[in-house]
Structures are given as structure tokens and as C-alpha cells.
Tab-separated table of C-alpha atoms in Angstrom:
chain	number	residue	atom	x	y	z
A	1	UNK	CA	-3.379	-2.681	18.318
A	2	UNK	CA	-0.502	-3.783	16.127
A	3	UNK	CA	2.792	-1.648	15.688
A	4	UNK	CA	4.704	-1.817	12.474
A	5	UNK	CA	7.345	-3.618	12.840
A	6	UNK	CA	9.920	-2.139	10.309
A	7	UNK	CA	12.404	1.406	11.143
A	8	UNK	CA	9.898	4.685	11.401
A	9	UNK	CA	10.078	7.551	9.074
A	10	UNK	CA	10.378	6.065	5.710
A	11	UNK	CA	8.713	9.057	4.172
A	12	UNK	CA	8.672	12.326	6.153
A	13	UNK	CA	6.872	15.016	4.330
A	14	UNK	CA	5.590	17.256	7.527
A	15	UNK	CA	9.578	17.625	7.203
A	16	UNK	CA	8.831	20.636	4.902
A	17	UNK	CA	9.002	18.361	1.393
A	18	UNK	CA	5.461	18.931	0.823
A	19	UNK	CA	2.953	21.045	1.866
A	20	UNK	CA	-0.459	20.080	3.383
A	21	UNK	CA	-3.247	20.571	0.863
A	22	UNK	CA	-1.513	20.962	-2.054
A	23	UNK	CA	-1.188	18.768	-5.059
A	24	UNK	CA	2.544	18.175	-4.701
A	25	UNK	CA	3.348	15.654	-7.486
A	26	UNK	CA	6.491	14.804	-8.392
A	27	UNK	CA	8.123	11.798	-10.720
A	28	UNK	CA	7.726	8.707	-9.380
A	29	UNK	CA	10.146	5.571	-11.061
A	30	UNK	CA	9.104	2.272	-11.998
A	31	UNK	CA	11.695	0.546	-9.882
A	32	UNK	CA	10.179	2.883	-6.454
A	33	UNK	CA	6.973	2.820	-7.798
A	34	UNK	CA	5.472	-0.386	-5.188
A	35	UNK	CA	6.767	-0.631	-1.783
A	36	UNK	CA	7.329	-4.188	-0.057
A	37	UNK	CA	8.860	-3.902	3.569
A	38	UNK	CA	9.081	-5.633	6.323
A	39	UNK	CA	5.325	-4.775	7.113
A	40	UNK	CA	4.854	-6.811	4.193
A	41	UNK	CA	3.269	-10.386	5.443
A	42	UNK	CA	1.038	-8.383	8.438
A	43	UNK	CA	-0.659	-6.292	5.242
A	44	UNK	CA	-1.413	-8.392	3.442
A	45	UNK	CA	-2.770	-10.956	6.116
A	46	UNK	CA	-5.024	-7.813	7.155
A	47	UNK	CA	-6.155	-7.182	3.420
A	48	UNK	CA	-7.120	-11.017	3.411
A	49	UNK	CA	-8.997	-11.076	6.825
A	50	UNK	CA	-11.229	-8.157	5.223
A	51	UNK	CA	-11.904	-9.867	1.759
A	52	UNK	CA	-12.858	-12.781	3.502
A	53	UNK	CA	-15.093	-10.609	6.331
A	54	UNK	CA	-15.745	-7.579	4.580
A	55	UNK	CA	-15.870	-7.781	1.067
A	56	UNK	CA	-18.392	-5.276	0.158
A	57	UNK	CA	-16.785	-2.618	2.664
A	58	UNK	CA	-13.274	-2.881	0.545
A	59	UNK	CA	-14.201	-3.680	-2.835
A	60	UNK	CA	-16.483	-2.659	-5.568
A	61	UNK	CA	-15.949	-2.539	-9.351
A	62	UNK	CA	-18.636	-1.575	-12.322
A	63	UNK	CA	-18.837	-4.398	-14.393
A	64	UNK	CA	-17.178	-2.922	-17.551
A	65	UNK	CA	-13.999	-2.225	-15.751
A	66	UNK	CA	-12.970	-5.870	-15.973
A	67	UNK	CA	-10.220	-5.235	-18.781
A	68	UNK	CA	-8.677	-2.536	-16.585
A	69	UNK	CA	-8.564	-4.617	-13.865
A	70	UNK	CA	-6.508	-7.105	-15.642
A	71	UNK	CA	-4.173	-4.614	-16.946
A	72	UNK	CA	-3.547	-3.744	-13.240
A	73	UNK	CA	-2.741	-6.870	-12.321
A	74	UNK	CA	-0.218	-7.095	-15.302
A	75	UNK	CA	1.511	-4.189	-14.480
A	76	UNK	CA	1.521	-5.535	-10.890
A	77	UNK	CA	2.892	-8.665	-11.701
A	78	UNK	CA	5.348	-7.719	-14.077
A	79	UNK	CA	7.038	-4.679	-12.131
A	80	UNK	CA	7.424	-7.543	-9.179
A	81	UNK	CA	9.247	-9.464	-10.953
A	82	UNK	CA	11.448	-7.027	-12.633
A	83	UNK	CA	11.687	-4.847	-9.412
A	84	UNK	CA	11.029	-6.583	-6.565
A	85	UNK	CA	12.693	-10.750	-6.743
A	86	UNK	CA	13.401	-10.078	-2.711
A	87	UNK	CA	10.268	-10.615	-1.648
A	88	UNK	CA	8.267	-11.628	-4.565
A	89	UNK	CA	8.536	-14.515	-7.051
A	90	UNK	CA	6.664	-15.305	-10.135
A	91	UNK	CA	6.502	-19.409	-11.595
A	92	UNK	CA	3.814	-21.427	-12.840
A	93	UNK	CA	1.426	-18.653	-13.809
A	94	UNK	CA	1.081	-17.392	-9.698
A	95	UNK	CA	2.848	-14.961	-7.578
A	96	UNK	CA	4.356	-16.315	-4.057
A	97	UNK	CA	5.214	-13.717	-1.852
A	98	UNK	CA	8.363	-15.409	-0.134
A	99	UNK	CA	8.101	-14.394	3.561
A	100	UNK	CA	4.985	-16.386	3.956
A	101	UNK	CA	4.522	-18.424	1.168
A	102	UNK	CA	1.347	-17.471	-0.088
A	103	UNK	CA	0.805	-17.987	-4.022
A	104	UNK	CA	-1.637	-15.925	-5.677
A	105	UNK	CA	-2.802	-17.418	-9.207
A	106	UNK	CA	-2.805	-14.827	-11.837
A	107	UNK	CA	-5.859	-15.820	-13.588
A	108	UNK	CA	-8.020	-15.545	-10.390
A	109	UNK	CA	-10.639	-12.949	-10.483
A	110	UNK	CA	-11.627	-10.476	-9.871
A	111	UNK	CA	-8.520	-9.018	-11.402
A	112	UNK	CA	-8.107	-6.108	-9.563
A	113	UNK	CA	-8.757	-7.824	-6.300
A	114	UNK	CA	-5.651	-10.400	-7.103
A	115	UNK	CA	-3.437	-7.982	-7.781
A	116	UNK	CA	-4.239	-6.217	-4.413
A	117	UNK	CA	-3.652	-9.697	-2.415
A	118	UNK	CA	-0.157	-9.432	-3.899
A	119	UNK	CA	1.273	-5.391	-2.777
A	120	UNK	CA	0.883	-3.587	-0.004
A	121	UNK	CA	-0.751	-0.413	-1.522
A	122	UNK	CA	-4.730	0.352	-2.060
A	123	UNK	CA	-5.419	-0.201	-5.737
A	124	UNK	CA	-8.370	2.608	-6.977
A	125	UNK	CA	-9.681	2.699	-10.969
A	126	UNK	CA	-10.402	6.125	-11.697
A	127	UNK	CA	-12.580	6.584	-14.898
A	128	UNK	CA	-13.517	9.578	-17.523
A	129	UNK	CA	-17.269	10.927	-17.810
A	130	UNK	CA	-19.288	13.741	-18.419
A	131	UNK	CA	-18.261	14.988	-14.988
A	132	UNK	CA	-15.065	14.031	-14.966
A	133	UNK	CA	-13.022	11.642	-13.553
A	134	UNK	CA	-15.353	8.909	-11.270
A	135	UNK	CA	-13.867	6.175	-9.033
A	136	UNK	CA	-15.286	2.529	-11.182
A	137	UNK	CA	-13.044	0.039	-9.057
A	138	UNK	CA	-11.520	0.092	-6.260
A	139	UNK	CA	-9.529	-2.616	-3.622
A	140	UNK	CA	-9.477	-0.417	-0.675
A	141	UNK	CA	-8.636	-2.175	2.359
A	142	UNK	CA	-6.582	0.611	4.716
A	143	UNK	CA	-8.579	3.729	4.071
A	144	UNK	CA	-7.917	7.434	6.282
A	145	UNK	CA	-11.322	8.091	7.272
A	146	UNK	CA	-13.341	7.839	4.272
A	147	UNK	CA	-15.787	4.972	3.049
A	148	UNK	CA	-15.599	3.219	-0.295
A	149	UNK	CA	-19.394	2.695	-0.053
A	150	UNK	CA	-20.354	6.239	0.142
A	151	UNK	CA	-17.422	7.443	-2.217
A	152	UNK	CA	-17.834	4.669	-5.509
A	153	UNK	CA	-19.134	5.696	-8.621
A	154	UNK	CA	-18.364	9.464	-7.442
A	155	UNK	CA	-16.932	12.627	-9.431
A	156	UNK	CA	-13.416	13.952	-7.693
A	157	UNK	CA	-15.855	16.671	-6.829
A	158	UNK	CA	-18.047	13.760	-4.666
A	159	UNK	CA	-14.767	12.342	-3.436
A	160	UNK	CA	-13.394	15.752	-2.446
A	161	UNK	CA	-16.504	17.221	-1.379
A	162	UNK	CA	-15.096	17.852	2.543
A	163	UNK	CA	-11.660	18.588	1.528
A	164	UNK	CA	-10.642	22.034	2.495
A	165	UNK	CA	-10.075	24.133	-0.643
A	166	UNK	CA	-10.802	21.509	-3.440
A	167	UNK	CA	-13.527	22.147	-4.823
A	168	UNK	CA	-14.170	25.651	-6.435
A	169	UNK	CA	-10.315	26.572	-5.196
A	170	UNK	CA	-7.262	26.080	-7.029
A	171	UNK	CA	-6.517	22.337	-6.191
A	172	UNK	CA	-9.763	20.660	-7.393
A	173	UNK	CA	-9.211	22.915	-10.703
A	174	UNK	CA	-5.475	21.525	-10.928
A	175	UNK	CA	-6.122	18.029	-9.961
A	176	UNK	CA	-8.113	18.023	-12.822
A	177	UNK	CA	-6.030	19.241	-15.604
A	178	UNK	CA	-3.348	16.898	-14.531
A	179	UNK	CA	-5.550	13.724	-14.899
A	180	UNK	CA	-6.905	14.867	-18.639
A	181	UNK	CA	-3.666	15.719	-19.196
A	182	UNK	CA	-1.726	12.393	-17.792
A	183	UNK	CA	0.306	10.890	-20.483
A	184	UNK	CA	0.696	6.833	-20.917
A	185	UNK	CA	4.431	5.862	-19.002
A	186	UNK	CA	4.115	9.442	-16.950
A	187	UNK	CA	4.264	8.177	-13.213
A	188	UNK	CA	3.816	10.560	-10.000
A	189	UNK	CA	3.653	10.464	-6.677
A	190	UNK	CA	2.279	12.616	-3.839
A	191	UNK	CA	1.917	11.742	0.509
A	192	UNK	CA	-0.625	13.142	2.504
A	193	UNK	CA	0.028	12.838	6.603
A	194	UNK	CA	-2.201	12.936	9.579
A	195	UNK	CA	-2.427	12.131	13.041
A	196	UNK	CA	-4.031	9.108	14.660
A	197	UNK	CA	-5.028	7.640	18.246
A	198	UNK	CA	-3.649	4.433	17.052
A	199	UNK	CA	-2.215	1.737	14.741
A	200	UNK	CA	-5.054	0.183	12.906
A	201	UNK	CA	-4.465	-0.132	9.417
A	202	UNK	CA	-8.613	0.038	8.522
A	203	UNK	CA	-10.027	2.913	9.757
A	204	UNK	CA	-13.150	3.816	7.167
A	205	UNK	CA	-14.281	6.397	10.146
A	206	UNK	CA	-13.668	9.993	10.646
A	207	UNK	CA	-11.611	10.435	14.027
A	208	UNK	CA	-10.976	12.772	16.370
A	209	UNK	CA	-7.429	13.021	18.555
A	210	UNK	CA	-8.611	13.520	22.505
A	211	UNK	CA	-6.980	16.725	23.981
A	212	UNK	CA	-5.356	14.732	26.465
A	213	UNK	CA	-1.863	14.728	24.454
A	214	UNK	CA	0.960	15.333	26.694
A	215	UNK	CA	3.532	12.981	28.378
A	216	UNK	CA	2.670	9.505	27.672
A	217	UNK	CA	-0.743	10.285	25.884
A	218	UNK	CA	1.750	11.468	22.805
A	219	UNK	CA	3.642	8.689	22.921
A	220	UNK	CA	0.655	6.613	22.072
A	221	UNK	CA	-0.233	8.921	18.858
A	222	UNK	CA	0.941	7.540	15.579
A	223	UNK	CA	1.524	9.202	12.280
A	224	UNK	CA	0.144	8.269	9.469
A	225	UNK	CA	1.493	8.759	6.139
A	226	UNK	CA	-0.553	8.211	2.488
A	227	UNK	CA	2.151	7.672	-0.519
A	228	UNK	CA	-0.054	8.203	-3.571
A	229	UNK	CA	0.641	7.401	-7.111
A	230	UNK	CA	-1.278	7.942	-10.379
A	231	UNK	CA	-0.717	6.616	-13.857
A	232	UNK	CA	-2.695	5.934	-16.796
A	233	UNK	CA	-3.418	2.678	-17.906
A	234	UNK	CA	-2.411	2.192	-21.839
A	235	UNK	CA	-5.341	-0.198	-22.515
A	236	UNK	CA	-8.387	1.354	-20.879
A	237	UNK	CA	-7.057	5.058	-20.559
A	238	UNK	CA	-8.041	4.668	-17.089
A	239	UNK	CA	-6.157	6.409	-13.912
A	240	UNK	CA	-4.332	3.974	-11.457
A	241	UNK	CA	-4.424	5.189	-8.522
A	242	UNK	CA	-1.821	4.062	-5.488
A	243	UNK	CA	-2.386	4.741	-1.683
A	244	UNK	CA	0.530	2.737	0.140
A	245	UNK	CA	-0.213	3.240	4.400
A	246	UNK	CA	2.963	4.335	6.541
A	247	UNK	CA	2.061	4.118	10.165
A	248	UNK	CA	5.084	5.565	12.810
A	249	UNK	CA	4.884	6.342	16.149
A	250	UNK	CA	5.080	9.444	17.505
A	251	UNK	CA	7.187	8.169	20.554
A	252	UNK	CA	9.550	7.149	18.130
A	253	UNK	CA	10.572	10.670	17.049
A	254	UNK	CA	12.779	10.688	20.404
A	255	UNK	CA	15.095	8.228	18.961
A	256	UNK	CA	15.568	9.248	15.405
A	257	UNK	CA	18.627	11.219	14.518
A	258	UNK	CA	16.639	14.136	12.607
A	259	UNK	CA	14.525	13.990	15.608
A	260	UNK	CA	15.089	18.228	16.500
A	261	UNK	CA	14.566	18.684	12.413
A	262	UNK	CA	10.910	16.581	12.253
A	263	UNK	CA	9.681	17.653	15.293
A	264	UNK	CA	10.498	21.523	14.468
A	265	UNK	CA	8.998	20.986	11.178
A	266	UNK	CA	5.830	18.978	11.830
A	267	UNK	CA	5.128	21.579	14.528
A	268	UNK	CA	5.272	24.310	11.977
A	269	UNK	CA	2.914	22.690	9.892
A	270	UNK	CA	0.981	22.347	12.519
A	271	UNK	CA	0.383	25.647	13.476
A	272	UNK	CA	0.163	26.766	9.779
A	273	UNK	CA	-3.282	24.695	9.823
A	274	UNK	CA	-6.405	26.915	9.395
A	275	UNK	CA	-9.363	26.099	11.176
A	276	UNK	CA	-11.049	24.068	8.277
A	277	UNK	CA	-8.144	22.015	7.718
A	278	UNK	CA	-7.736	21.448	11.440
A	279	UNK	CA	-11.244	19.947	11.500
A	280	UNK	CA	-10.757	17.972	8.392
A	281	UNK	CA	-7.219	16.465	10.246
A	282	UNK	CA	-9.689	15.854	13.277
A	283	UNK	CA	-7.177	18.449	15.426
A	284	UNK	CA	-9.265	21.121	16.229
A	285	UNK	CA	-9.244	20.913	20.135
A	286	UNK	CA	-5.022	19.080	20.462
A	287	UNK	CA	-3.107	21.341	17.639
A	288	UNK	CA	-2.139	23.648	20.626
A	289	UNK	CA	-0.985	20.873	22.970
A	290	UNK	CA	0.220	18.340	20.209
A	291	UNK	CA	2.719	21.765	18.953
A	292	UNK	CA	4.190	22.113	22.313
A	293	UNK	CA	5.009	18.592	23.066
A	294	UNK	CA	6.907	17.997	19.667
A	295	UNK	CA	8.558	22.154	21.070
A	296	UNK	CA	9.787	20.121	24.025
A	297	UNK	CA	10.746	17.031	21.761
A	298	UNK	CA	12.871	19.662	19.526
A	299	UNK	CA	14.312	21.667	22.802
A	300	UNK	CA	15.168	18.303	24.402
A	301	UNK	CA	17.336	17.193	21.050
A	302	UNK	CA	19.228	20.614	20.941
């Protein structure tokens, strides 16, 4: 198991920004829009180990989506080099990510897949139909519990079939009046947060957190935050959709200085779980004891 090896906490929303199981979007700029870090070189040295082991588990892509893919990889490139010279640098028609000195040709295909060799983030094509929105590409290396097997060439209703309060609620109505509605240049972002049993970045499985939690069983629990994106691609009229993995320790809430504020919060959303979304988190039988640890984290830091 691998540890990230940049700070914690870039993006807290169990802090009470956002609300579990709700849309959530806000504005998103161009120059915040991809995320290099630190984690940078160990990503993408993961994404690469799958391509070349798992291909068919991370990537699919119906054939007509090749155009769309290639506008990906455009806006990839070129919001690199405008945004992002620290880590990136593009010469000769190729990409080198500096750190480790891998160049990535821009002409190599499949498009979609390049571009994904060059960011950290999950790259999914979402396309219109008669049922709506249906996921046509996808690089998909560092999914939370879910398979891009059994999920490509689905509706949002397929995709979001075991989310609690999608589909027939208010949410799966929503999430689809903002994507018919999404204008070209509009660019928003949403995070999602759960709790795992460890730091893999690939985990295509459904999990469940043992009830053994407390003492140095917590400290060994990491959470793990999605940063999502969407915008629509001018060419194709497709929707671009960003998943970029934060992984943090739980043991490293006792030595952050908003430590008292993210453990009192994160409880609280905790305990505001009902029992569907419990079992969806994969919390059903450690809510209880995981809220009273991060109580005794938030007493300790008064």
C-alpha cells in the first residue's frame, strides 16, 4: 500500500462545503480546472502499469467518438501549457511531464487514452441519445467501487442505478437538466468523499470498512475524495467529464490545524447518513464507532 506523498486535505468537503448526495456544482476556472501535485509521477506510473496490464478494465471508447477524443486531448494539452509550465512542458509536437521525464506524443492514439497518460484525473465521454446522456469513452484508471465494464455504453440512469435517491428523486431529475442545459466555456465542479480500508488508487470493487475502527484500526482508514468536473466539448457537443482521486489519511487529521473543525464536521455528516446511503458508503456496521473516534479526535483538539 502506497501513501500519497503530498500535505493531506487539499479539498475538504465533509467540512460542511457540500453535502453528501447532492449535486453541488459550482464554477470551476480554467487555470484550477486540472490538478498536478506532488502525487503527480506515482499516478501516472499507476495509470501506465494498468494500460499496459489492464487495458480493457480501464478503457473503452465506441468507435465514432474518435473526434471527441482528440478534442480532449487538445484541451488537455493546451490548458498545460497555458496553466500548468511547472510540471508540464510542451516542444516538438509531445508533452514531457518534467518530474520524470516522460514525453507523450500528441498524435498517438487513441486520443483520449494520450491525453489521460498526461493528467492525473479520470477522463469519461459522456454522449446524448434517446435516453439521455450514455458514457461512449472513457480512460478510467482510479475508479470508487464501480466497473467501467459493467457501466459503458450506459444511460446516467444505468450508471446511477445504486445511488441512493438518483433515480426517480430529485438529483437524477437535476443532473439531467444541467447536462442538456450545459453551455460551451461553462465549467463546474463537484467532490464526492468516502471512506476506505486503504490507499490503493484502483479499486473497481465495492468495499466494506471492518467494524474494528478504534485506536490504531482508524489510523489506518484513509479518505477518499472525488473532484469532478463537467464541460461540454465545442466540437462534438459531448460532456467531459473529470474525476481527479484525493487519498488522506485519517491519522493525519491529528496533526492538521482545523483538525477539531474536520473531525466535528465529518462526524456530523456521518451521522446524518440514512441507512441506504450508509450501505452505498459501505458503513453500515462502523458509522457508530468511526463517529466516536473522530468525537475523541475533536475533544482531544479543544
Amino acid at each position: 500500500m502506497q501513501k500519497p506523498a503530498s500535505p493531506p486535505f487539499r479539498h475538504t468537503p465533509y467540512d460542511g462545503s457540500s453535502q453528501p448526495f447532492t449535486v453541488g456544482l459550482k464554477p470551476v476556472t480554467e487555470e484550477t480546472w486540472l490538478e498536478p501535485d506532488p502525487n503527480l509521477t506515482r499516478y501516472l506510473a499507476e495509470k501506465e502499469h494498468l494500460f499496459t496490464n489492464a487495458l480493457e478494465t480501464v478503457f473503452r471508447a465506441e468507435p465514432a467518438t474518435d473526434a471527441a477524443q482528440r478534442e480532449v486531448l487538445n484541451l488537455v494539452a493546451d490548458n498545460l501549457e497555458r496553466f500548468h509550465t511547472g510540471s508540464h512542458r510542451l516542444s516538438g509536437g509531445a508533452v514531457e511531464v518534467l518530474e520524470s521525464g516522460q514525453r507523450v506524443g500528441l498524435e498517438e492514439t487513441p486520443a483520449l487514452l494520450t491525453a489521460s497518460r498526461l493528467v492525473q484525473e479520470d477522463l469519461i465521454l459522456m454522449r446524448p441519445g434517446p435516453d439521455g446522456y450514455r458514457l461512449a469513452a472513457a480512460s478510467l484508471c482510479f475508479p470508487s467501487s464501480w466497473s467501467l465494464a459493467e457501466k459503458f455504453g450506459q444511460s446516467m440512469t444505468g450508471i446511477h442505478d445504486n445511488v441512493p435517491g438518483f433515480n426517480g428523486g430529485r438529483m437524477g431529475q437535476m443532473v439531467a437538466r444541467i447536462f442538456d442545459n450545459m453551455k460551451t466555456g461553462q465549467l463546474v465542479g463537484r467532490f464526492n468523499w468516502s471512506v476506505y480500508p486503504d490507499g490503493d488508487l484502483h479499486h473497481p470493487r465495492p468495499k466494506q470498512i471492518r467494524p474494528e475502527i478504534s485506536g490504531s484500526a482508524l489510523a489506518r482508514l484513509f479518505l477518499r475524495v472525488e473532484r469532478q468536473t463537467l464541460r461540454r466539448l465545442p466540437g462534438s457537443g459531448d460532456i467531459l467529464f473529470t474525476i481527479k482521486i484525493h487519498h488522506d489519511p485519517l491519522a493525519a487529521l491529528a496533526a492538521s490545524e482545523d483538525r477539531a473543525e474536520l473531525a466535528r464536521n465529518l462526524r456530523r455528516q456521518l451521522l446524518d447518513l440514512d441507512a441506504d446511503q450508509l450501505a452505498y458508503k459501505g458503513l453500515v456496521s462502523t458509522r457508530d464507532a468511526l463517529a466516536e473516534a473522530l468525537d475523541g479526535l475533536f475533544a482531544a483538539a479543544q
